[in-house]
Coordinates of C-alpha atoms (C1' of nucleotides) in Angstrom, one line a residue:
Chain A
M18 CA -27.3 229.1 139.3
S19 CA -28.1 225.3 139.2
V20 CA -30.3 223.4 136.6
V21 CA -33.6 222.0 137.6
V22 CA -35.7 220.2 135.2
R23 CA -38.3 218.1 134.8
F24 CA -40.5 215.8 132.6
A25 CA -44.2 216.3 133.2
P26 CA -46.1 213.6 131.0
S27 CA -50.0 213.1 131.9
P28 CA -51.0 209.4 132.4
T29 CA -53.5 209.3 129.7
G30 CA -51.4 206.5 128.1
F31 CA -48.4 204.9 127.6
L32 CA -44.8 207.0 126.9
H33 CA -44.9 207.2 123.5
I34 CA -41.5 207.7 121.5
G35 CA -41.7 211.8 121.5
G36 CA -42.3 211.8 125.4
A37 CA -39.3 209.6 125.4
R38 CA -37.2 212.0 123.3
T39 CA -38.5 214.9 125.8
A40 CA -37.3 212.9 128.8
L41 CA -34.1 212.0 127.7
F42 CA -33.5 215.6 126.4
N43 CA -34.2 216.9 130.1
W44 CA -32.4 214.2 131.6
L45 CA -29.2 215.1 129.4
F46 CA -29.4 218.7 129.7
A47 CA -29.7 218.1 133.5
R48 CA -27.0 215.3 134.0
H49 CA -25.0 218.0 131.4
H50 CA -24.7 220.9 133.7
K51 CA -24.9 218.4 137.2
G52 CA -28.3 219.9 137.8
V53 CA -31.6 217.9 138.8
Y54 CA -34.2 216.1 137.0
R55 CA -37.3 215.4 138.4
L56 CA -40.6 213.6 137.2
R57 CA -44.2 214.7 137.6
I58 CA -47.0 213.2 136.9
E59 CA -49.5 215.6 135.4
D60 CA -52.6 213.5 136.4
T61 CA -55.3 216.2 137.0
D62 CA -57.6 214.7 134.6
R63 CA -58.9 212.7 137.2
A64 CA -61.1 210.7 134.5
R65 CA -58.3 210.1 132.0
S66 CA -55.7 209.3 134.3
T67 CA -55.5 205.7 135.0
K68 CA -52.8 203.8 137.2
Q69 CA -51.6 201.3 134.4
A70 CA -50.6 204.4 132.2
V71 CA -48.2 205.9 135.1
D72 CA -46.6 202.3 135.5
A73 CA -45.9 201.9 132.0
I74 CA -44.4 205.4 132.3
L75 CA -42.4 204.8 135.0
D76 CA -41.2 201.2 133.6
G77 CA -40.7 202.6 130.1
L78 CA -38.1 205.7 131.8
A79 CA -36.8 202.9 133.9
W80 CA -36.1 200.9 130.7
L81 CA -35.0 203.8 128.8
G82 CA -32.3 204.2 131.5
L83 CA -33.5 207.5 132.2
D84 CA -33.6 207.7 136.1
W85 CA -35.2 210.8 138.0
D86 CA -33.7 212.3 141.1
G87 CA -36.0 212.8 144.2
E88 CA -39.6 211.8 144.6
V89 CA -42.1 211.5 142.1
V90 CA -44.0 214.5 142.4
F91 CA -48.2 213.9 141.2
Q92 CA -50.0 217.0 140.9
S93 CA -53.3 215.4 142.0
Q94 CA -51.8 216.0 145.2
R95 CA -50.8 219.4 145.1
L96 CA -54.7 220.9 143.6
E97 CA -55.2 222.8 147.2
R98 CA -52.1 224.6 146.5
H99 CA -52.9 225.9 142.8
A100 CA -56.5 226.5 144.3
E101 CA -55.1 229.0 146.8
V102 CA -53.0 230.5 144.0
A103 CA -55.5 231.3 142.2
R104 CA -57.8 232.7 145.0
Q105 CA -54.7 234.6 146.0
L106 CA -55.0 236.2 142.1
L107 CA -58.7 236.5 142.6
A108 CA -58.0 238.7 145.8
E109 CA -55.2 241.0 144.3
G110 CA -57.5 241.6 141.6
R111 CA -55.7 239.5 138.9
A112 CA -58.3 237.4 138.1
Y113 CA -62.1 237.5 138.2
Y114 CA -65.0 235.2 138.6
C115 CA -66.7 234.2 135.2
Y116 CA -70.4 232.7 135.4
C117 CA -70.8 232.1 131.7
T118 CA -72.4 228.9 131.1
P119 CA -70.4 226.2 128.9
E120 CA -73.5 226.7 126.2
E121 CA -72.7 230.8 126.4
L122 CA -69.1 230.0 125.7
E123 CA -69.6 227.5 122.9
E124 CA -71.8 229.9 121.3
Q125 CA -69.1 232.4 121.4
R126 CA -66.7 230.4 119.5
E127 CA -69.1 229.8 116.9
R128 CA -69.6 233.5 116.3
A129 CA -65.9 234.0 116.5
R130 CA -65.4 231.3 113.7
A131 CA -68.2 232.5 111.6
A132 CA -66.8 236.2 111.6
G133 CA -63.0 235.0 111.1
K134 CA -62.0 236.5 114.3
P135 CA -59.7 234.6 117.0
I136 CA -61.4 232.1 118.5
R137 CA -61.5 233.5 122.4
Y138 CA -63.6 234.2 125.2
E139 CA -65.1 237.9 124.6
G140 CA -64.3 238.8 128.3
T141 CA -68.1 239.2 129.1
W142 CA -67.3 239.2 133.0
R143 CA -63.9 240.9 133.1
D144 CA -65.3 244.1 134.0
R145 CA -68.8 243.4 134.9
D146 CA -70.0 243.9 138.1
P147 CA -70.2 240.0 139.9
R148 CA -73.5 241.5 141.7
E149 CA -75.3 241.0 138.0
A150 CA -74.5 237.0 139.0
P151 CA -76.9 234.6 137.7
A152 CA -78.4 233.0 140.6
G153 CA -77.1 229.0 140.9
V154 CA -74.5 229.4 138.9
K155 CA -70.9 228.0 139.9
P156 CA -68.0 230.8 138.5
A157 CA -65.0 229.6 137.2
I158 CA -61.7 231.8 138.1
R159 CA -60.1 233.6 134.9
L160 CA -56.9 235.2 134.7
K161 CA -57.7 238.9 134.1
A162 CA -54.8 238.8 131.1
P163 CA -53.2 241.8 129.2
Q164 CA -55.1 243.2 126.5
E165 CA -52.9 245.3 125.0
G166 CA -49.3 245.2 123.7
E167 CA -47.8 241.6 123.3
T168 CA -46.5 238.3 125.1
V169 CA -42.8 237.8 124.5
I170 CA -41.1 234.7 125.2
Q171 CA -37.1 233.6 124.7
D172 CA -37.1 230.3 123.6
H173 CA -33.7 228.6 123.2
V174 CA -34.9 226.7 119.7
Q175 CA -37.0 228.7 118.6
G176 CA -35.6 232.0 119.2
E177 CA -37.9 235.2 119.8
V178 CA -41.5 234.5 119.5
R179 CA -44.4 236.9 120.3
V180 CA -47.8 237.5 119.9
A181 CA -50.3 240.0 120.2
N182 CA -52.4 239.9 123.7
A183 CA -55.4 240.4 121.5
Q184 CA -55.0 236.8 120.0
L185 CA -55.1 235.8 123.8
D186 CA -58.1 235.7 126.2
D187 CA -58.4 235.5 129.8
L188 CA -58.2 231.7 130.3
I189 CA -59.7 230.0 133.0
I190 CA -57.4 229.1 135.9
L191 CA -60.3 227.3 138.4
R192 CA -62.5 225.7 137.1
A193 CA -66.2 225.8 138.7
D194 CA -66.0 222.6 140.4
G195 CA -62.7 224.4 142.4
T196 CA -60.3 222.4 140.8
P197 CA -57.2 224.3 138.7
T198 CA -56.9 224.0 134.7
Y199 CA -53.6 222.5 133.0
N200 CA -51.7 226.4 132.5
L201 CA -52.2 227.0 136.1
S202 CA -51.1 224.2 137.8
V203 CA -48.0 223.7 135.5
V204 CA -47.0 227.3 136.5
V205 CA -47.3 226.5 140.2
D206 CA -45.8 223.3 140.2
D207 CA -42.9 224.9 138.0
H208 CA -42.3 227.5 140.5
D209 CA -42.4 225.1 143.5
M210 CA -40.2 222.9 142.3
G211 CA -37.7 225.8 141.5
I212 CA -37.7 224.4 137.6
T213 CA -35.3 226.8 135.9
H214 CA -35.6 224.9 132.2
V215 CA -38.7 223.7 130.5
I216 CA -37.4 221.7 127.8
R217 CA -41.1 220.4 126.4
G218 CA -42.7 219.5 122.7
D219 CA -43.4 222.3 120.5
D220 CA -47.0 221.4 120.7
H221 CA -46.5 223.8 124.5
L222 CA -45.2 226.8 122.5
T223 CA -48.7 228.4 122.6
N224 CA -48.7 227.2 126.4
A225 CA -45.6 229.1 126.9
F226 CA -47.7 232.6 126.5
R227 CA -50.4 231.9 128.7
Q228 CA -48.2 230.5 131.3
T229 CA -46.2 233.7 130.9
Q230 CA -49.0 235.6 131.5
I231 CA -49.8 233.8 135.1
Y232 CA -46.0 234.2 136.0
R233 CA -46.1 237.9 135.3
A234 CA -49.9 238.3 137.5
L235 CA -47.6 236.3 140.0
E236 CA -45.0 238.0 140.2
W237 CA -42.8 235.1 139.5
D238 CA -39.5 234.5 137.6
V239 CA -40.4 232.8 134.3
P240 CA -38.2 229.9 133.4
E241 CA -36.1 229.5 130.4
F242 CA -38.0 227.9 127.5
A243 CA -36.9 225.2 124.7
H244 CA -39.8 224.0 122.8
V245 CA -38.4 220.9 120.6
P246 CA -40.0 220.1 117.5
L247 CA -42.3 217.2 117.1
I248 CA -41.4 213.6 115.7
H249 CA -43.6 213.1 112.5
G250 CA -44.2 209.3 111.2
P251 CA -42.6 208.5 107.9
D252 CA -45.4 210.0 106.0
G253 CA -44.7 213.1 107.6
A254 CA -48.0 213.5 108.9
K255 CA -48.8 213.1 112.6
L256 CA -47.4 210.3 114.4
S257 CA -50.2 207.3 114.6
K258 CA -50.4 203.9 115.6
R259 CA -49.2 202.4 112.7
H260 CA -45.6 203.9 112.3
G261 CA -44.3 205.2 115.7
A262 CA -46.8 206.4 118.1
L263 CA -46.0 203.5 120.2
G264 CA -45.3 203.2 124.0
V265 CA -41.3 202.5 124.2
D266 CA -42.2 199.0 125.6
A267 CA -43.6 198.3 122.2
Y268 CA -39.8 199.2 121.2
R269 CA -38.6 196.7 123.7
E270 CA -40.9 194.3 122.2
M271 CA -39.8 194.8 118.6
G272 CA -36.3 194.1 120.0
Y273 CA -34.5 197.2 120.4
L274 CA -31.8 198.1 122.8
P275 CA -32.1 200.8 125.4
E276 CA -28.9 202.4 124.4
A277 CA -29.7 202.2 120.8
L278 CA -32.8 204.0 121.1
R279 CA -31.5 206.5 122.7
N280 CA -28.9 207.0 120.4
Y281 CA -31.6 207.5 117.9
L282 CA -34.2 209.6 119.6
L283 CA -31.0 212.0 120.6
R284 CA -30.1 212.1 116.9
L285 CA -33.4 213.0 115.7
G286 CA -33.6 216.6 116.4
W287 CA -30.1 217.2 117.8
G288 CA -26.8 217.3 116.0
H289 CA -23.3 217.7 117.2
G290 CA -21.1 218.0 114.1
D291 CA -20.6 214.5 112.2
A292 CA -21.3 212.3 115.3
E293 CA -23.7 209.6 114.9
I294 CA -22.8 206.9 117.1
I295 CA -22.9 208.8 120.8
S296 CA -22.6 206.9 123.7
T297 CA -24.7 208.0 126.6
E298 CA -21.5 209.7 128.7
Q299 CA -20.7 211.1 125.7
A300 CA -24.1 212.4 124.9
I301 CA -23.8 214.1 128.2
E302 CA -20.6 215.8 128.0
W303 CA -22.0 217.0 124.5
F304 CA -25.2 218.0 124.9
D305 CA -26.9 221.3 125.0
L306 CA -30.2 223.2 123.9
S307 CA -28.1 225.0 121.3
G308 CA -27.6 221.9 119.2
I309 CA -31.7 221.1 118.9
G310 CA -33.1 221.7 115.3
R311 CA -35.9 223.7 114.5
A312 CA -37.6 221.4 112.0
P313 CA -40.0 218.8 113.1
S314 CA -38.6 215.3 112.0
R315 CA -39.2 212.0 110.6
F316 CA -39.5 208.9 112.3
D317 CA -37.3 206.4 110.3
F318 CA -37.1 202.6 111.3
A319 CA -34.1 201.8 109.3
K320 CA -31.7 204.1 110.7
L321 CA -33.0 202.7 113.9
D322 CA -32.5 199.4 112.9
N323 CA -28.4 200.2 112.0
L324 CA -28.2 201.6 114.9
N325 CA -29.3 198.7 116.8
G326 CA -27.5 196.7 114.8
H327 CA -24.3 198.3 115.9
Y328 CA -25.3 198.1 119.8
L329 CA -26.4 194.5 119.4
R330 CA -22.8 193.6 118.2
Q331 CA -21.1 195.8 121.1
A332 CA -23.7 194.4 123.6
D333 CA -22.0 191.9 126.2
D334 CA -22.8 187.7 125.3
E335 CA -24.1 187.1 128.6
R336 CA -26.9 189.8 128.4
L337 CA -28.0 188.8 125.0
V338 CA -28.2 184.9 125.7
A339 CA -30.6 186.2 128.7
L340 CA -32.7 188.1 126.4
V341 CA -32.8 185.7 123.3
V342 CA -33.9 183.1 126.3
E343 CA -36.3 184.9 127.5
R344 CA -38.3 185.3 124.1
L345 CA -37.0 181.6 123.2
E346 CA -38.6 180.3 126.2
A347 CA -41.9 181.6 125.5
E348 CA -42.3 180.0 122.3
L349 CA -40.4 176.7 123.4
G350 CA -40.4 175.8 127.0
P351 CA -37.6 175.7 129.0
I352 CA -33.9 175.9 127.8
G353 CA -31.4 174.0 130.0
P354 CA -27.8 174.7 130.5
E355 CA -26.6 172.8 127.4
G356 CA -28.9 175.1 125.4
R357 CA -27.5 178.2 127.4
S358 CA -24.3 176.9 127.0
R359 CA -24.8 176.9 122.8
L360 CA -26.2 180.2 123.0
L361 CA -23.1 181.6 124.6
Q362 CA -20.6 180.2 122.5
G363 CA -22.7 181.0 119.3
M364 CA -23.8 184.7 120.5
A365 CA -20.9 186.4 118.5
G366 CA -21.5 184.5 115.5
L367 CA -25.2 185.3 115.6
K368 CA -25.1 188.9 117.3
A369 CA -23.0 189.7 113.9
R370 CA -26.0 189.0 111.9
A371 CA -28.6 190.5 113.4
K372 CA -30.6 194.0 113.6
T373 CA -32.8 193.1 116.5
V374 CA -33.1 191.2 119.9
A375 CA -36.1 189.6 118.0
E376 CA -34.0 188.5 115.0
L377 CA -31.5 187.5 116.9
A378 CA -33.9 185.1 118.8
A379 CA -35.2 183.9 115.5
S380 CA -31.5 183.0 114.4
A381 CA -30.5 181.6 117.7
R382 CA -33.5 179.1 117.4
F383 CA -32.0 176.1 115.8
Y384 CA -29.3 175.7 118.5
V385 CA -31.8 175.0 121.2
R386 CA -34.1 173.0 119.0
P387 CA -35.1 169.3 120.0
R388 CA -34.1 167.1 117.3
P389 CA -35.2 166.4 114.3
V390 CA -34.8 170.4 113.3
P391 CA -37.6 171.1 110.9
L392 CA -36.3 172.0 107.7
D393 CA -37.4 175.3 106.2
E394 CA -38.2 175.7 102.6
A395 CA -34.9 177.0 101.6
A396 CA -33.1 174.1 103.1
E397 CA -35.4 171.8 101.6
Q398 CA -34.3 172.9 98.3
L399 CA -30.7 173.4 99.3
L400 CA -30.8 169.5 100.2
G401 CA -32.5 168.2 97.2
S402 CA -31.1 164.5 96.6
E403 CA -27.8 165.6 95.1
G404 CA -27.6 167.5 98.5
R405 CA -28.3 164.5 100.2
A406 CA -26.0 162.1 98.3
A407 CA -23.3 165.0 99.3
L408 CA -23.9 164.7 102.9
L409 CA -24.3 160.8 102.7
S410 CA -20.5 160.5 101.3
L411 CA -19.5 163.1 103.7
M412 CA -20.9 161.0 107.0
P413 CA -17.7 159.1 107.2
H414 CA -15.2 161.9 107.1
L415 CA -17.0 163.8 109.4
A416 CA -17.2 160.8 111.9
K417 CA -13.5 160.1 111.9
V418 CA -12.5 163.9 112.6
E419 CA -11.4 165.5 115.4
W420 CA -13.9 167.6 116.0
S421 CA -13.5 171.5 116.1
A422 CA -14.4 174.1 113.7
A423 CA -10.7 174.3 112.2
T424 CA -10.3 170.9 111.6
L425 CA -14.0 170.2 110.5
E426 CA -13.3 173.2 108.0
A427 CA -10.1 171.5 107.0
E428 CA -11.7 168.1 106.6
V429 CA -14.6 169.4 103.9
R430 CA -12.1 171.8 101.8
R431 CA -10.1 168.8 101.3
E432 CA -13.0 166.7 100.3
A433 CA -14.4 169.4 98.1
E434 CA -11.0 169.6 96.6
S435 CA -11.0 166.0 96.0
R436 CA -14.6 166.2 94.2
G437 CA -13.3 169.1 92.2
V438 CA -16.5 170.7 93.6
K439 CA -16.8 174.5 95.4
L440 CA -16.9 174.6 99.2
G441 CA -20.2 176.0 99.2
A442 CA -21.3 172.3 97.8
L443 CA -20.9 170.9 101.0
A444 CA -21.1 173.4 103.2
Q445 CA -24.5 174.6 101.9
P446 CA -26.1 171.2 102.6
L447 CA -24.3 170.5 105.6
R448 CA -26.1 174.3 106.8
A449 CA -29.3 173.1 105.6
A450 CA -29.4 169.9 107.4
V451 CA -27.9 171.4 110.2
T452 CA -29.1 174.2 111.1
G453 CA -32.9 173.6 108.8
S454 CA -31.9 177.1 107.6
K455 CA -29.9 178.3 104.4
V456 CA -28.6 181.2 106.5
S457 CA -26.5 180.9 109.5
P458 CA -23.2 181.7 111.2
P459 CA -20.4 180.0 109.9
I460 CA -21.5 176.3 109.3
F461 CA -18.3 174.9 111.0
E462 CA -18.4 177.2 114.2
V463 CA -22.0 175.9 114.5
M464 CA -21.0 172.4 114.4
A465 CA -18.3 172.7 116.7
I466 CA -20.9 174.1 118.9
L467 CA -23.5 171.7 118.7
G468 CA -21.0 168.7 119.5
R469 CA -20.5 165.8 117.0
D470 CA -23.4 163.8 118.3
E471 CA -25.9 166.3 118.1
T472 CA -24.3 167.3 114.6
L473 CA -24.2 163.7 112.9
G474 CA -27.2 163.2 114.4
R475 CA -29.3 165.8 112.7
I476 CA -27.4 164.9 109.5
E477 CA -28.8 161.7 109.8
D478 CA -32.6 162.9 110.4
A479 CA -31.9 165.1 107.4
L480 CA -31.0 162.0 105.4
R481 CA -33.8 160.2 106.8
S482 CA -36.6 163.0 105.6
A483 CA -35.9 162.8 102.1
P484 CA -39.0 162.6 100.0
Chain B
rG19 C1' -61.1 230.8 110.3
rU20 C1' -56.9 233.2 113.5
rC21 C1' -52.4 233.2 116.1
rC22 C1' -47.5 230.8 116.1
rC23 C1' -43.4 227.8 114.3
rC24 C1' -40.6 225.3 110.4
rA25 C1' -38.6 224.4 105.0
rU26 C1' -30.3 221.8 102.9
rC27 C1' -30.1 214.4 99.6
rG28 C1' -36.0 209.5 100.2
rU29 C1' -34.5 210.0 105.6
rC30 C1' -31.6 211.9 110.3
rU31 C1' -28.4 216.2 109.9
rA32 C1' -23.5 218.9 109.4
rG33 C1' -23.2 224.5 107.5
rA34 C1' -24.0 230.6 112.4
rG35 C1' -22.2 235.8 104.2
rG36 C1' -16.8 233.8 100.8
rC37 C1' -13.4 227.5 103.7
rC38 C1' -19.6 224.5 99.7
rU39 C1' -17.6 222.5 92.0
rA40 C1' -22.4 221.7 99.6
rG41 C1' -19.8 217.2 104.2
rG42 C1' -21.6 212.9 107.2
rA43 C1' -24.8 208.9 108.6
rC44 C1' -29.2 205.2 106.9
rA45 C1' -31.5 203.7 103.2
rC46 C1' -30.3 202.5 97.5
rC47 C1' -27.3 200.8 93.4
rA48 C1' -22.1 198.6 92.1
rG49 C1' -17.5 196.3 92.9
rC50 C1' -14.2 193.6 96.8
rC51 C1' -14.4 190.1 101.1
rU52 C1' -16.7 185.1 101.3
rU53 C1' -19.1 178.2 103.2
rU54 C1' -24.5 181.1 103.3
rC55 C1' -26.4 185.8 105.5
rA56 C1' -24.7 189.6 108.0
rC57 C1' -20.3 192.9 109.1
rG58 C1' -16.6 195.0 106.9
rU59 C1' -14.3 197.9 102.8
rU60 C1' -14.1 200.8 97.8
rG61 C1' -17.1 203.8 94.8
rG62 C1' -21.5 205.7 92.9
rU63 C1' -27.0 207.9 92.6
rA64 C1' -29.2 211.7 95.3
rA65 C1' -30.3 218.2 98.3
rC66 C1' -29.8 224.2 99.3
rA67 C1' -39.1 224.7 98.1
rC68 C1' -40.3 228.7 94.6
rG69 C1' -39.8 234.1 93.6
rG70 C1' -37.8 239.1 94.5
rG71 C1' -34.3 242.0 97.6
rU72 C1' -29.8 243.2 100.4
rU73 C1' -24.5 242.7 99.1
rC74 C1' -18.7 242.8 95.7
rG75 C1' -20.4 238.0 97.3
rA76 C1' -26.1 234.1 100.2
rA77 C1' -27.9 227.4 101.7
rU78 C1' -26.1 231.3 105.0
rC79 C1' -29.7 238.0 106.2
rC80 C1' -34.6 240.5 105.0
rC81 C1' -39.8 240.1 102.2
rG82 C1' -43.4 237.3 99.9
rU83 C1' -45.3 232.7 97.6
rU84 C1' -46.3 227.6 98.3
rG85 C1' -46.0 223.5 101.0
rG86 C1' -45.8 221.1 106.1
rG87 C1' -46.4 221.1 111.2
rG88 C1' -48.8 223.2 116.0
rA89 C1' -52.1 225.7 118.9
rC90 C1' -57.3 228.0 119.4
rG91 C1' -61.5 223.3 125.8
rC92 C1' -64.3 224.5 132.6
rC93 C1' -58.5 218.2 128.4
rA94 C1' -53.1 217.8 129.7

RNA sequence: GUCCCCAUCGUCUAGAGGCCUAGGACACCAGCCUUUCACGUUGGUAACACGGGUUCGAAUCCCGUUGGGGACGCCA
């Protein structure tokens, strides 16, 4: 039997990190089994679903590289089919009309709460004669769920989970306005789409019981389930906007690479021995449901940063230049071919030092800034009067040397030696004057990339700016 | 309140009764490398929540306690 899975977000907000991981797991599972991975937008909440949210989800998935198979299914376009199934259950006597008003139901809930009993529908209309129906009340349709025994699900992550049917109530499958409710829609769509494995967040575990009851009433095959533990914030509490319940676009904005996020998300809740750095190809080969852990996990930016740094160092220079230019242009205006060329030459030295694209852009800024390059506080301190004096006396030597990283370094080393100072005594002021900062890629490499005129010009600027 | 799930270093995890004096990774600390910062490298601190069983033997199995989490909508 071929595997068919789906990712089914509801477009009431952005694609958050938990959803991204669910999508990743489904995608990996499908690719591993050479099956089908589909996307279904659960937009039946007409009031809260927005086009922007749908776009954000689609964009987020595309950025993450989780391509789906076939057409996107919009649940809102299948309402008629869902209603038809509800009516079928009604006709078969496996569902019934319920004439309770929302107020009555609220009273029932209150009563149950007060009595310390499970909060559930009392079954008021389950066996009542519909002829007693109050006039003018539009009924909802409820599933006639089993009252005895228990409902059991075999979960690939949680194992066998069972709950007494007495805990469950007769859930509404079709609202009074004729629209289907979530659990019915999910069951009908999963069935119609031929979904074989439902991999989703653990918060759906209890829905699995209700959905199982609907499957049974319909005499349809129940799919395999895998409920993945949720992702918590660093403090162990529910993810909040402060620490991780951000849209994937926010991670992109912070400068994370999609391949790094994929690797991080994969390892968050799934393991394969000691493997940490896992390429997507390798992940497809290895991914299995049994590797999913059963405990919730916490989101940790430090580890994501580390992974991102790894993938950054691995990334193609041209690609990184494009990402950096995009950010730098937003800040400094258009960057010409010369600037791009410097960035490309300097990228190897730059990317070895960054954790995120944002950091990369910040540290690359000096390559494309127009003179005079502003000196930050640390650079100013490094220069001081001694630093400037050192640079001044170094100028003639720099002016005459052949302009390459190796010759520049050799010349400055020779000078340091003859002056009886450490290389740093000359290199640091140079770095400060040329980059405006005390931290940069190797300074002779920087000088070589910048070229003789630009470098000497910057040094002169720094000398002139003496306080 | 009711039901369900979970529990190994700070974090992510390896571990499916003896291979565990509990392994790896991130973070942290120290050393090395070094023109800065990173990278790299070497070493270090650090965990089986607690209490009972079962067993010759338990991180691994069972029960309870505690602590987290999730669900209880005519939302999805």
